[in-house]
């Protein structure tokens, strides 16, 4: 069958982590057609990570790849992202 990569992100998803998350995505991008990105046990999240995930999905779709998000956030984080214009990502699980 088609191989799927699962990328699990948790705890502090801040600007300090953007480079590490981007590296994981880049290392696996050409190896897989399907990706599942799981966010859980998130203590802090900022828009840099969200923008990176949007960019990842956008790039993957243009290469005929699929990205599914499984996002579990606190109500506070969910509202923050929705009010920042990222409701599609947060609510499209």
PDB file of C-alpha atoms in Angstrom:
ATOM      1  CA  UNK A   1       0.000   0.000   0.000  1.00  0.00           C
ATOM      2  CA  UNK A   2       0.872   3.643   0.129  1.00  0.00           C
ATOM      3  CA  UNK A   3       3.273   4.549   2.886  1.00  0.00           C
ATOM      4  CA  UNK A   4       2.194   7.249   5.309  1.00  0.00           C
ATOM      5  CA  UNK A   5       4.426   9.368   7.496  1.00  0.00           C
ATOM      6  CA  UNK A   6       3.121  10.396  10.910  1.00  0.00           C
ATOM      7  CA  UNK A   7       4.614  13.562  12.356  1.00  0.00           C
ATOM      8  CA  UNK A   8       3.759  14.019  16.023  1.00  0.00           C
ATOM      9  CA  UNK A   9       4.211  17.479  17.513  1.00  0.00           C
ATOM     10  CA  UNK A  10       3.638  18.304  21.166  1.00  0.00           C
ATOM     11  CA  UNK A  11       4.518  20.551  24.088  1.00  0.00           C
ATOM     12  CA  UNK A  12       6.256  23.785  23.051  1.00  0.00           C
ATOM     13  CA  UNK A  13       5.547  24.607  19.415  1.00  0.00           C
ATOM     14  CA  UNK A  14       7.130  28.019  19.319  1.00  0.00           C
ATOM     15  CA  UNK A  15       9.424  29.881  16.948  1.00  0.00           C
ATOM     16  CA  UNK A  16      12.370  28.101  18.566  1.00  0.00           C
ATOM     17  CA  UNK A  17      11.031  24.826  17.146  1.00  0.00           C
ATOM     18  CA  UNK A  18      10.241  25.963  13.599  1.00  0.00           C
ATOM     19  CA  UNK A  19      13.645  24.973  12.200  1.00  0.00           C
ATOM     20  CA  UNK A  20      13.490  21.491  13.761  1.00  0.00           C
ATOM     21  CA  UNK A  21       9.941  20.862  12.533  1.00  0.00           C
ATOM     22  CA  UNK A  22      10.840  22.115   9.064  1.00  0.00           C
ATOM     23  CA  UNK A  23      13.833  19.753   8.984  1.00  0.00           C
ATOM     24  CA  UNK A  24      11.637  16.746   9.833  1.00  0.00           C
ATOM     25  CA  UNK A  25       9.198  17.728   7.089  1.00  0.00           C
ATOM     26  CA  UNK A  26      11.957  18.189   4.522  1.00  0.00           C
ATOM     27  CA  UNK A  27      13.667  14.902   5.436  1.00  0.00           C
ATOM     28  CA  UNK A  28      10.431  13.005   4.806  1.00  0.00           C
ATOM     29  CA  UNK A  29       8.785  14.995   2.027  1.00  0.00           C
ATOM     30  CA  UNK A  30      10.173  13.020  -0.907  1.00  0.00           C
ATOM     31  CA  UNK A  31       9.847   9.644   0.848  1.00  0.00           C
ATOM     32  CA  UNK A  32       6.069   9.674   1.364  1.00  0.00           C
ATOM     33  CA  UNK A  33       2.864  10.560  -0.462  1.00  0.00           C
ATOM     34  CA  UNK A  34       0.628  10.791   2.600  1.00  0.00           C
ATOM     35  CA  UNK A  35       1.258  12.595   5.845  1.00  0.00           C
ATOM     36  CA  UNK A  36      -0.566  12.752   9.139  1.00  0.00           C
ATOM     37  CA  UNK A  37       0.412  15.598  11.433  1.00  0.00           C
ATOM     38  CA  UNK A  38      -0.666  15.062  15.038  1.00  0.00           C
ATOM     39  CA  UNK A  39      -0.648  17.911  17.528  1.00  0.00           C
ATOM     40  CA  UNK A  40      -1.347  16.938  21.117  1.00  0.00           C
ATOM     41  CA  UNK A  41      -0.346  17.918  24.636  1.00  0.00           C
ATOM     42  CA  UNK A  42       0.441  21.385  23.319  1.00  0.00           C
ATOM     43  CA  UNK A  43       1.612  23.756  26.040  1.00  0.00           C
ATOM     44  CA  UNK A  44       2.542  26.684  23.789  1.00  0.00           C
ATOM     45  CA  UNK A  45       1.946  27.285  20.110  1.00  0.00           C
ATOM     46  CA  UNK A  46       2.630  30.344  18.048  1.00  0.00           C
ATOM     47  CA  UNK A  47       1.816  31.408  14.550  1.00  0.00           C
ATOM     48  CA  UNK A  48       5.242  30.503  13.141  1.00  0.00           C
ATOM     49  CA  UNK A  49       4.462  26.797  13.540  1.00  0.00           C
ATOM     50  CA  UNK A  50       0.948  27.248  12.148  1.00  0.00           C
ATOM     51  CA  UNK A  51       2.292  29.096   9.112  1.00  0.00           C
ATOM     52  CA  UNK A  52       4.849  26.326   8.563  1.00  0.00           C
ATOM     53  CA  UNK A  53       2.094  23.687   8.683  1.00  0.00           C
ATOM     54  CA  UNK A  54      -0.022  25.681   6.211  1.00  0.00           C
ATOM     55  CA  UNK A  55       2.958  25.988   3.892  1.00  0.00           C
ATOM     56  CA  UNK A  56       3.633  22.255   4.210  1.00  0.00           C
ATOM     57  CA  UNK A  57       0.050  21.398   3.265  1.00  0.00           C
ATOM     58  CA  UNK A  58       0.031  23.887   0.375  1.00  0.00           C
ATOM     59  CA  UNK A  59       3.330  22.529  -1.012  1.00  0.00           C
ATOM     60  CA  UNK A  60       2.238  18.908  -0.568  1.00  0.00           C
ATOM     61  CA  UNK A  61      -1.033  19.491  -2.418  1.00  0.00           C
ATOM     62  CA  UNK A  62       0.839  20.970  -5.365  1.00  0.00           C
ATOM     63  CA  UNK A  63       2.910  17.773  -5.511  1.00  0.00           C
ATOM     64  CA  UNK A  64      -0.239  15.597  -5.391  1.00  0.00           C
ATOM     65  CA  UNK A  65       0.481  14.545  -1.822  1.00  0.00           C
ATOM     66  CA  UNK A  66      -2.009  14.529   1.053  1.00  0.00           C
ATOM     67  CA  UNK A  67      -1.675  16.000   4.529  1.00  0.00           C
ATOM     68  CA  UNK A  68      -4.199  15.248   7.257  1.00  0.00           C
ATOM     69  CA  UNK A  69      -4.120  17.126  10.536  1.00  0.00           C
ATOM     70  CA  UNK A  70      -5.170  15.521  13.797  1.00  0.00           C
ATOM     71  CA  UNK A  71      -5.151  18.464  16.156  1.00  0.00           C
ATOM     72  CA  UNK A  72      -5.970  18.365  19.836  1.00  0.00           C
ATOM     73  CA  UNK A  73      -5.665  21.833  21.363  1.00  0.00           C
ATOM     74  CA  UNK A  74      -6.945  23.501  24.486  1.00  0.00           C
ATOM     75  CA  UNK A  75      -9.916  25.802  23.967  1.00  0.00           C
ATOM     76  CA  UNK A  76      -7.607  28.765  24.569  1.00  0.00           C
ATOM     77  CA  UNK A  77      -5.190  27.737  21.813  1.00  0.00           C
ATOM     78  CA  UNK A  78      -8.029  26.852  19.434  1.00  0.00           C
ATOM     79  CA  UNK A  79      -9.669  30.280  19.888  1.00  0.00           C
ATOM     80  CA  UNK A  80      -6.307  32.025  19.409  1.00  0.00           C
ATOM     81  CA  UNK A  81      -5.714  30.254  16.100  1.00  0.00           C
ATOM     82  CA  UNK A  82      -9.281  30.755  14.907  1.00  0.00           C
ATOM     83  CA  UNK A  83      -9.090  34.479  15.634  1.00  0.00           C
ATOM     84  CA  UNK A  84      -5.763  34.633  13.813  1.00  0.00           C
ATOM     85  CA  UNK A  85      -7.377  33.376  10.626  1.00  0.00           C
ATOM     86  CA  UNK A  86      -6.407  29.713  10.884  1.00  0.00           C
ATOM     87  CA  UNK A  87      -9.842  28.238  11.647  1.00  0.00           C
ATOM     88  CA  UNK A  88      -9.662  26.013   8.558  1.00  0.00           C
ATOM     89  CA  UNK A  89      -6.594  24.241   9.930  1.00  0.00           C
ATOM     90  CA  UNK A  90      -7.948  23.948  13.460  1.00  0.00           C
ATOM     91  CA  UNK A  91     -11.423  22.760  12.486  1.00  0.00           C
ATOM     92  CA  UNK A  92     -10.481  20.535   9.561  1.00  0.00           C
ATOM     93  CA  UNK A  93      -9.479  17.437  11.515  1.00  0.00           C
TER      94      UNK A  93
END
